PDB file of C-alpha atoms in Angstrom:
ATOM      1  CA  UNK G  37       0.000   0.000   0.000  1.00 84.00           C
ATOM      2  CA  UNK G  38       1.032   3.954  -0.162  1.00 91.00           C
ATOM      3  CA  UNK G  39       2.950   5.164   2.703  1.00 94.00           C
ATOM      4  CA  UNK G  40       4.869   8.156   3.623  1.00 96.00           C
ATOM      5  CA  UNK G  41       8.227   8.652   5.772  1.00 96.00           C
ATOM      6  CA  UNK G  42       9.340  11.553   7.083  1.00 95.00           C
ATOM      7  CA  UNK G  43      12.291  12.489   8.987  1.00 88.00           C
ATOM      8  CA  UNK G  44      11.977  12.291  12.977  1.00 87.00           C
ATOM      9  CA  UNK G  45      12.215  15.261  15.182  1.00 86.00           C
ATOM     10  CA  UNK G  46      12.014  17.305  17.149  1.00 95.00           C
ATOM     11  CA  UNK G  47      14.093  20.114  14.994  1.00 96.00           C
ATOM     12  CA  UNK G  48      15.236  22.585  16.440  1.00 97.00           C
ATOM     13  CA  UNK G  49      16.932  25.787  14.728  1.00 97.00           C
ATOM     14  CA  UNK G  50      17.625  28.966  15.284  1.00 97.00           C
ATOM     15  CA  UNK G  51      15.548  32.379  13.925  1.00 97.00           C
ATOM     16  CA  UNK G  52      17.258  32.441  10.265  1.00 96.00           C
ATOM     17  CA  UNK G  53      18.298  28.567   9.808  1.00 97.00           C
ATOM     18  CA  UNK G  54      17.841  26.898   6.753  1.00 97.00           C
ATOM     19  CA  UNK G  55      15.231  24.103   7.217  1.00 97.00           C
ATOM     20  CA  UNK G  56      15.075  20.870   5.464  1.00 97.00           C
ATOM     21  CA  UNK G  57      12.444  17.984   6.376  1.00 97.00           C
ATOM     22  CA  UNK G  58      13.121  15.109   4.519  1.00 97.00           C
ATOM     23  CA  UNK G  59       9.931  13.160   3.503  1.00 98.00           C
ATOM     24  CA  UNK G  60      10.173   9.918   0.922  1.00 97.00           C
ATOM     25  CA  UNK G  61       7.247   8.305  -0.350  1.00 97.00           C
ATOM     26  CA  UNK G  62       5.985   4.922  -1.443  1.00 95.00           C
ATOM     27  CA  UNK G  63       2.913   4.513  -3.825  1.00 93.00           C
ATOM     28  CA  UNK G  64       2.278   3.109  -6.788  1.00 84.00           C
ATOM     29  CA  UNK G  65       1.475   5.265 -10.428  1.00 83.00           C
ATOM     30  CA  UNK G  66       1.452   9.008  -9.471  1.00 88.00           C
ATOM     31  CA  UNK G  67       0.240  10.474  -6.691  1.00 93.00           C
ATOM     32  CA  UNK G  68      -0.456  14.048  -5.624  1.00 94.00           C
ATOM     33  CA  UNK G  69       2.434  14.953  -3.010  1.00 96.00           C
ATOM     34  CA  UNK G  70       1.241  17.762  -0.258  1.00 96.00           C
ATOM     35  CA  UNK G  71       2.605  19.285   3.239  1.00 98.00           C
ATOM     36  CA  UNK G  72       0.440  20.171   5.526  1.00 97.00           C
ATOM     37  CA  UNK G  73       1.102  21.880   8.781  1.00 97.00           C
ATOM     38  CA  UNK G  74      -0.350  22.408  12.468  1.00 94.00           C
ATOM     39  CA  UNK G  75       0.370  25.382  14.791  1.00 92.00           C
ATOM     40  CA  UNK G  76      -0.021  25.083  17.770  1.00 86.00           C
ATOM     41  CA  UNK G  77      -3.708  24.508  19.202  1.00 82.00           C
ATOM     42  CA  UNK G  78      -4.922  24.800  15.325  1.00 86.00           C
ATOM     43  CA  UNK G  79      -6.024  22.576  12.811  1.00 87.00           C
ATOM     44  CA  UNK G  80      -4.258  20.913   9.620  1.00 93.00           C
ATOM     45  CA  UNK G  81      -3.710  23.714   6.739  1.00 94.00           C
ATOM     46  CA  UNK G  82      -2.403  23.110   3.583  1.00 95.00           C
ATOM     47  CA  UNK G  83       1.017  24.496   3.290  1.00 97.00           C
ATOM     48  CA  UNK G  84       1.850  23.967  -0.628  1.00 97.00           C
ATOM     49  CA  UNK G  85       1.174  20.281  -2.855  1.00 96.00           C
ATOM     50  CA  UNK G  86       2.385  19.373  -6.177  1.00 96.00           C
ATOM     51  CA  UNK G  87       0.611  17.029  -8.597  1.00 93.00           C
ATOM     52  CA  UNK G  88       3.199  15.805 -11.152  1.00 92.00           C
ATOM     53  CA  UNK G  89       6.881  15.125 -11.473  1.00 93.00           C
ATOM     54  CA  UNK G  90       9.328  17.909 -11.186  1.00 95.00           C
ATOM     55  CA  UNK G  91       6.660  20.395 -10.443  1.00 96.00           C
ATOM     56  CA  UNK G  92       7.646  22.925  -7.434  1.00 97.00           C
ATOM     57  CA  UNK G  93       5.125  23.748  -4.708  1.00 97.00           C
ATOM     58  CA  UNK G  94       6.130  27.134  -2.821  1.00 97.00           C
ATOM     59  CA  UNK G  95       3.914  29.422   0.176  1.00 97.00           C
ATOM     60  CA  UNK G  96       4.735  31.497   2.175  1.00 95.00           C
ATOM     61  CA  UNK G  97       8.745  30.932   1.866  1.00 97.00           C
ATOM     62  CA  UNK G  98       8.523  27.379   1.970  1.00 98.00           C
ATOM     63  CA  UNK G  99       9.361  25.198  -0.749  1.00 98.00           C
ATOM     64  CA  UNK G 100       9.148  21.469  -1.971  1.00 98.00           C
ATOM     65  CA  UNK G 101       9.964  19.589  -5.632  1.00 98.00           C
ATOM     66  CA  UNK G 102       8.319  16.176  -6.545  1.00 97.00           C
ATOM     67  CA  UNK G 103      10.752  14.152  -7.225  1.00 96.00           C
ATOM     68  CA  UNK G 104       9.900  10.913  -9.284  1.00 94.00           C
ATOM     69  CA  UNK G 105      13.405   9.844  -9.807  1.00 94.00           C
ATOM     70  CA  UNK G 106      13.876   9.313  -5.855  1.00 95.00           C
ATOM     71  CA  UNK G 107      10.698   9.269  -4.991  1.00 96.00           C
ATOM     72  CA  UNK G 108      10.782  12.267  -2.397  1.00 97.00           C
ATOM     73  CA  UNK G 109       9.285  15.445  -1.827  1.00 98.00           C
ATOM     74  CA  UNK G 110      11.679  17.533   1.420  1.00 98.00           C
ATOM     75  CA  UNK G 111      10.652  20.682   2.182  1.00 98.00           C
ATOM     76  CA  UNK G 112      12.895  23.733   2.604  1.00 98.00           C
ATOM     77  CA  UNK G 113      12.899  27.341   3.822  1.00 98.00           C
ATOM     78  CA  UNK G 114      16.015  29.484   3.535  1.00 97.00           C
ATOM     79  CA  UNK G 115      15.117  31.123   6.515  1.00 96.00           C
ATOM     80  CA  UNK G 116      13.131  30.156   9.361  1.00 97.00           C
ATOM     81  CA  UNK G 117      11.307  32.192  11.689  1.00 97.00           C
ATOM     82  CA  UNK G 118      10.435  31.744  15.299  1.00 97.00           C
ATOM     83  CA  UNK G 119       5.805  31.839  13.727  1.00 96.00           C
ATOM     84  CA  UNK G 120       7.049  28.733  12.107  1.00 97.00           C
ATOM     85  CA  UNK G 121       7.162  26.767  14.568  1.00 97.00           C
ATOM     86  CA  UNK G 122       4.533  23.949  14.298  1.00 97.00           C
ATOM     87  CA  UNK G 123       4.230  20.088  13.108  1.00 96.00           C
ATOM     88  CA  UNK G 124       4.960  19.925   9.591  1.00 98.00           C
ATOM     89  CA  UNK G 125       2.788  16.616   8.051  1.00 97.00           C
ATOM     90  CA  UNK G 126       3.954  15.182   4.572  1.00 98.00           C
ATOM     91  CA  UNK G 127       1.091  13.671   2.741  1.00 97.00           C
ATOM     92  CA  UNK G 128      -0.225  11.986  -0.568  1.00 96.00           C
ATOM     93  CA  UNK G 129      -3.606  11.041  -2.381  1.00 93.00           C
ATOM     94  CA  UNK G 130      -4.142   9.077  -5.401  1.00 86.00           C
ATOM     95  CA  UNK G 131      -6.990   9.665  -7.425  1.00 76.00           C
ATOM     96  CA  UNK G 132      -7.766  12.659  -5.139  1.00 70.00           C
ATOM     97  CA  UNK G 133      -8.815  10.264  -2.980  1.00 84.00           C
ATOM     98  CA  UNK G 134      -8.140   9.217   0.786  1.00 92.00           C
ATOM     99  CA  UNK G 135      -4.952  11.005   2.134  1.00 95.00           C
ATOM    100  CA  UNK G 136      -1.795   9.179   3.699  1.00 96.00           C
ATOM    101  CA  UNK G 137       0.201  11.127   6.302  1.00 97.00           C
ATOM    102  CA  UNK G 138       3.531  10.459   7.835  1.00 96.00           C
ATOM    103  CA  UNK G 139       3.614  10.949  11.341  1.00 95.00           C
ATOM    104  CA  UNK G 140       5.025  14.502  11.529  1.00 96.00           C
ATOM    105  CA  UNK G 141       7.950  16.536  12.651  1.00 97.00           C
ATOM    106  CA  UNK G 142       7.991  18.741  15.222  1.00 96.00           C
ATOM    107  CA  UNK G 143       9.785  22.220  14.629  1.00 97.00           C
ATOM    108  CA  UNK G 144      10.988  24.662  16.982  1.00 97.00           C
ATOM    109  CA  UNK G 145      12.626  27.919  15.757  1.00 97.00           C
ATOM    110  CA  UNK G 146      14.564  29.509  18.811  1.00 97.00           C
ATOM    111  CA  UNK G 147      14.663  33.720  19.201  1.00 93.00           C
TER     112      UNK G 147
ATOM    113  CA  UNK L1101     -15.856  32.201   3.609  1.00 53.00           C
ATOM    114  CA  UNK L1102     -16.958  29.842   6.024  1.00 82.00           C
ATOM    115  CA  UNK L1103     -14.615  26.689   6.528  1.00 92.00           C
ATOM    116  CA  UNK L1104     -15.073  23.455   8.049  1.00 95.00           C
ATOM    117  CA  UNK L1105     -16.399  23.253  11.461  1.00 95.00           C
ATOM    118  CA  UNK L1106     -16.742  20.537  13.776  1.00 96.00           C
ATOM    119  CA  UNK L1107     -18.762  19.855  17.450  1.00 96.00           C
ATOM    120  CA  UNK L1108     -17.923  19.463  20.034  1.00 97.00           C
ATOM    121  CA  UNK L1109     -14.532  20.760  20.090  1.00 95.00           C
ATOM    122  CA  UNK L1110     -13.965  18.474  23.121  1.00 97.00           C
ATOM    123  CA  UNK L1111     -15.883  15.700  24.729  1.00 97.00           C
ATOM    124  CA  UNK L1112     -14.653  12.916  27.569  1.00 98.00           C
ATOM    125  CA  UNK L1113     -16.810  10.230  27.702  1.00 97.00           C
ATOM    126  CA  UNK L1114     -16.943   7.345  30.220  1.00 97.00           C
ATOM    127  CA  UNK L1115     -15.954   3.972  28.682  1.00 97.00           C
ATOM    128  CA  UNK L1116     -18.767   2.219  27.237  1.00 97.00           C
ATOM    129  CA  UNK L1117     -20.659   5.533  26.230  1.00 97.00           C
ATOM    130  CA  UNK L1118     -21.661   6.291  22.773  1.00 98.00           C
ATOM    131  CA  UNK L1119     -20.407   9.541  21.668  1.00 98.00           C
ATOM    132  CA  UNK L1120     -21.842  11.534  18.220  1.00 98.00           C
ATOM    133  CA  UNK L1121     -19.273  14.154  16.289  1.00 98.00           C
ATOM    134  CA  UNK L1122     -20.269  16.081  13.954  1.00 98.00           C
ATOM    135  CA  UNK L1123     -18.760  17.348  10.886  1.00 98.00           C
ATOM    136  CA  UNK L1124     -20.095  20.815   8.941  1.00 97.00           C
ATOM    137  CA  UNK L1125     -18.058  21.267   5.436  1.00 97.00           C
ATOM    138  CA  UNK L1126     -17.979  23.780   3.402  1.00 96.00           C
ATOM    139  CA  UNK L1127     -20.424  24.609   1.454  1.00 95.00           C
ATOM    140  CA  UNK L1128     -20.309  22.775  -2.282  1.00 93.00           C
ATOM    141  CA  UNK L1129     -17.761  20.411  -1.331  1.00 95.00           C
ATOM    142  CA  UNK L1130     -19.072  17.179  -2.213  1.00 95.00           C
ATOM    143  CA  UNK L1131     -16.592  15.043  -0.739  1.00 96.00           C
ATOM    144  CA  UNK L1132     -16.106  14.794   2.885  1.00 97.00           C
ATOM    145  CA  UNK L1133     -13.700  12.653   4.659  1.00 97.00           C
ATOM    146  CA  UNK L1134     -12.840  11.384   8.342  1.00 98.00           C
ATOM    147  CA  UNK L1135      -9.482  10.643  10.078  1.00 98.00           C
ATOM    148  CA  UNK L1136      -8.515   9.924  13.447  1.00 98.00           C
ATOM    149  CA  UNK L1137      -5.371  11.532  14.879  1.00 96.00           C
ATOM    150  CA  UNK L1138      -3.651   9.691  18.081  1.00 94.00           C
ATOM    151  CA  UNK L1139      -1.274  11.594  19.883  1.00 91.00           C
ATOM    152  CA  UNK L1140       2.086  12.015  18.043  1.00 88.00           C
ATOM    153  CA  UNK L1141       1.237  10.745  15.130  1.00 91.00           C
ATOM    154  CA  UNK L1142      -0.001  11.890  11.660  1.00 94.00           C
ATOM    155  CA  UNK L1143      -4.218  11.334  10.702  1.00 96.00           C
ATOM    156  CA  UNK L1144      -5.194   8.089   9.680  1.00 97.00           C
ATOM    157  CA  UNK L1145      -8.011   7.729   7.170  1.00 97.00           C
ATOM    158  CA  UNK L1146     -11.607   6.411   8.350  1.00 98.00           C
ATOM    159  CA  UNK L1147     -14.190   6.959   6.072  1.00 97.00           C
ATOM    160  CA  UNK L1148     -14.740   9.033   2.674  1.00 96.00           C
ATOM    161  CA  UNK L1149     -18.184  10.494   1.216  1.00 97.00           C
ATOM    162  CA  UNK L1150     -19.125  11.878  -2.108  1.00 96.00           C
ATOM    163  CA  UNK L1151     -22.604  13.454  -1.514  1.00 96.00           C
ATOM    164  CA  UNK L1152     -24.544  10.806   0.735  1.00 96.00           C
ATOM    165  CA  UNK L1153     -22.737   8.130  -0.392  1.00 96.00           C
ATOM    166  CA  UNK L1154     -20.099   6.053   1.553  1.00 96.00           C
ATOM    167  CA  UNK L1155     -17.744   5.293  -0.723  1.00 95.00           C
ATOM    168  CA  UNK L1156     -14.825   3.823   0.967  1.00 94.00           C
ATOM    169  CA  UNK L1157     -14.864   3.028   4.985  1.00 94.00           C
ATOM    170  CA  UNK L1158     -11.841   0.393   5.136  1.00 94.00           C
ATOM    171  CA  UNK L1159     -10.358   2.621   7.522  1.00 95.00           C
ATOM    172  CA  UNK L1160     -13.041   2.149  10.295  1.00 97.00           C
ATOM    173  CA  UNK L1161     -11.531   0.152  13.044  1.00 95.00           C
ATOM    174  CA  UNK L1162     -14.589  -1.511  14.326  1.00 94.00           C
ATOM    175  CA  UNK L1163     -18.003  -1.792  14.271  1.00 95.00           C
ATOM    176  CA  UNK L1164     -18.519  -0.072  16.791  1.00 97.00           C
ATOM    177  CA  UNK L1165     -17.559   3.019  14.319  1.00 98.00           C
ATOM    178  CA  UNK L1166     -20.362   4.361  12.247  1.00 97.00           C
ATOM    179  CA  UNK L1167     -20.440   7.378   9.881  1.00 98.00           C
ATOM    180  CA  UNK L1168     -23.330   8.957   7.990  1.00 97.00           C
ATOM    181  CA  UNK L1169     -24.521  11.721   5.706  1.00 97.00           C
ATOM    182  CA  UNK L1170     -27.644  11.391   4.930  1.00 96.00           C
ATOM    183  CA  UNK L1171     -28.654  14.607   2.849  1.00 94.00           C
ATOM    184  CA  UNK L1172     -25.193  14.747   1.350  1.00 92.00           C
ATOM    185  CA  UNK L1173     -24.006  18.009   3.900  1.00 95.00           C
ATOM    186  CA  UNK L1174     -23.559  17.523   7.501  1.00 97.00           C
ATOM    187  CA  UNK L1175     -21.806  14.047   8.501  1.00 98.00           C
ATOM    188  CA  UNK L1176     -21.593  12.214  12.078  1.00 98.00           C
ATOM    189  CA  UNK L1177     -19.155  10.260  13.002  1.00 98.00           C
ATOM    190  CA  UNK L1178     -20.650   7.742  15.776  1.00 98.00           C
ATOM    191  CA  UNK L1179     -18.525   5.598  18.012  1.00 98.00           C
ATOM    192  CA  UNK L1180     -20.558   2.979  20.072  1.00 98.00           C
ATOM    193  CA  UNK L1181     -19.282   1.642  23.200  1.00 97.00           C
ATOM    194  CA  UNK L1182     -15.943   3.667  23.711  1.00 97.00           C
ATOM    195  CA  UNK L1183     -13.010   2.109  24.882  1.00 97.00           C
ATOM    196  CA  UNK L1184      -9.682   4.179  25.824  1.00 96.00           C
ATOM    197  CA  UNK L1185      -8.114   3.302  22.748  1.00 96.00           C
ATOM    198  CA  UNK L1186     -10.697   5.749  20.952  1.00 97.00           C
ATOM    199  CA  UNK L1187      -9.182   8.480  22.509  1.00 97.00           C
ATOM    200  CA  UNK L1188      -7.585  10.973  19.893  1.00 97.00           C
ATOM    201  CA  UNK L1189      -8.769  13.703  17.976  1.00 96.00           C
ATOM    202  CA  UNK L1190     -11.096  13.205  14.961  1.00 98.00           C
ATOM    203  CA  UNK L1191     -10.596  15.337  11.989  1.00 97.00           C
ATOM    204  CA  UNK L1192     -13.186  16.253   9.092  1.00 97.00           C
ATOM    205  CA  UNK L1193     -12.007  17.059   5.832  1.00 97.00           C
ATOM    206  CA  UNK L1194     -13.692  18.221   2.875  1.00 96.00           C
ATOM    207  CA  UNK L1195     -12.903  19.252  -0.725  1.00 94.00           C
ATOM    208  CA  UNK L1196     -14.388  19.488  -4.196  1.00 93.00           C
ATOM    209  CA  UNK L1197     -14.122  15.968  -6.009  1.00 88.00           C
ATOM    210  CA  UNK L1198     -10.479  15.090  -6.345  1.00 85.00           C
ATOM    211  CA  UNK L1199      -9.544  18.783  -5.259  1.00 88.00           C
ATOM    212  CA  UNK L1200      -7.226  19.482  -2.217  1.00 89.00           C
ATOM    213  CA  UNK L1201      -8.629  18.763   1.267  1.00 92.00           C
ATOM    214  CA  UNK L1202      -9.550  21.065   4.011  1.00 94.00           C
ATOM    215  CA  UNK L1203      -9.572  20.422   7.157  1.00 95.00           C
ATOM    216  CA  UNK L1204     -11.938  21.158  10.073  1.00 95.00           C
ATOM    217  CA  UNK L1205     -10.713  22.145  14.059  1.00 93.00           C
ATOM    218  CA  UNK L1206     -10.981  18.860  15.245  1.00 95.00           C
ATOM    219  CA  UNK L1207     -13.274  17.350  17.968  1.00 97.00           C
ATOM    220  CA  UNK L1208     -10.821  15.646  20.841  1.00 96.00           C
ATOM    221  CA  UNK L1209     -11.938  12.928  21.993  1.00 98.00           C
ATOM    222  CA  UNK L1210     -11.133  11.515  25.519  1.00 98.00           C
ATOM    223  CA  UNK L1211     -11.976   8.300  26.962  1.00 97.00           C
ATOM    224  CA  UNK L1212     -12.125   7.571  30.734  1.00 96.00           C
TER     225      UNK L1212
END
C-alpha cells in the first residue's frame, strides 16, 4: 500500500536557519504529493502540494519539488522564523482520494 | 468564507458511552472525509463520502464506528461503546471531487 516517511524530530533551529524535512514516499502510479502543517492549538492547513513530477510547490517561503526519480518530496525554507514553529505533516492522495500522512515533525525555531 | 467546522470541540466520555461528532463542510464540497489523529502521530483515514454516499470506509476500526450523511451536507461520526483506545482527535475534511482537502478544528476525543 502507499505510505509516507518523514524524517523524525524534534528540529530545532535557530531564527534564520535553513530548514530541510526530509519526507520519501511509497505509492504506486502518481500520486499528488502535499505538506500540511499544524500550529499550535490549530487545525491541519495546507502548506503547498504538487501534482506531477518535477513540479515545485512554494507558500509562504517554503518550498518542496516532486521528485519521481527518488521518490521524495523535502521541504525547505532558507530562513526560518520563530511563527514557524509547528508540526509539519507530509502527505499523498491518489486519485484525489483518501490522504496518507507520515507521522510529523515537530519544529521549533529559537529567538 | 466559512470553513469546516466541527462539534464538540472536546468531549470525555466514560468507557462504554456512545459519543456523536459532527462534521459541517464547506459549502459545495461534495466530498467529505474522516481521520482519526492519536497523539504524536499523523491522521489516519476512516471513512470518505461523495454526496450521501459512503464510498470507501476500510479505515473504520470496528463496528462499533459508524459514519453517515444522509442529505449529502452535515456528517456524524458515531462511536458505540468507547473504549480508551478511541481516545484521539477526529478530523473532518472536505474538498471538491479530487480537489485538495480542508480540514476542520478537530473534535478531541477523551476516553475515561
Amino acid at each position: 500500500g502507499n505510505s509516507v516517511t518523514q524524517m523524525e524530530g524534534p528540529v530545532t533551529l535557530s531564527e534564520e536557519a535553513f530548514l530541510t524535512i526530509n519526507c520519501t514516499y511509497t505509492a504506486t502510479g502518481y500520486p499528488s504529493l502535499f505538506w500540511y502543517v499544524q500550529y499550535p492549538g490549530e487545525g491541519l492547513q495546507l502548506l503547498l502540494k504538487a501534482t506531477k513530477a518535477d513540479d515545485k510547490g512554494s507558500n509562504k517561503g517554503f518550498e518542496a519539488t516532486y521528485r519521481k526519480e527518488t521518490t521524495s518530496f523535502h521541504l525547505e525554507k532558507g530562513s526560518v522564523q520563530v511563527s514557524d514553529s509547528a508540526v509539519y505533516f507530509c502527505a499523498l492522495t491518489q486519485y484525489g482520494n483518501k490522504l496518507v500522512f507520515g507521522a510529523g515533525t515537530i519544529l521549533r525555531v529559537k529567538s | 468564507g466559512a470553513g469546516v467546522s466541527q462539534s464538540p470541540r472536546y468531549k470525555v466520555a466514560k468507557r462504554g458511552q456512545d459519543v456523536a461528532l459532527r462534521c459541517d463542510p464547506i459549502s459545495g464540497h461534495v466530498s467529505l472525509f474522516w481521520y482519526q489523529q492519536a497523539l504524536g502521530q499523523g491522521p489516519e483515514f476512516l471513512t470518505y463520502f461523495q454526496n450521501e454516499a459512503q464510498l470507501d470506509k476500510s479505515g473504520l476500526p470496528s463496528d462499533r464506528f459508524f459514519a453517515e450523511r444522509p442529505e449529502g451536507s452535515v456528517s456524524t461520526l458515531k462511536i458505540q461503546r468507547t473504549q480508551q483506545e478511541d481516545s484521539a482527535v477526529y478530523l473532518c475534511a472536505s474538498s471538491r471531487v479530487g480537489e485538495t482537502q480542508y480540514f476542520g478544528p478537530g473534535t478531541r476525543l477523551l476516553v475515561l
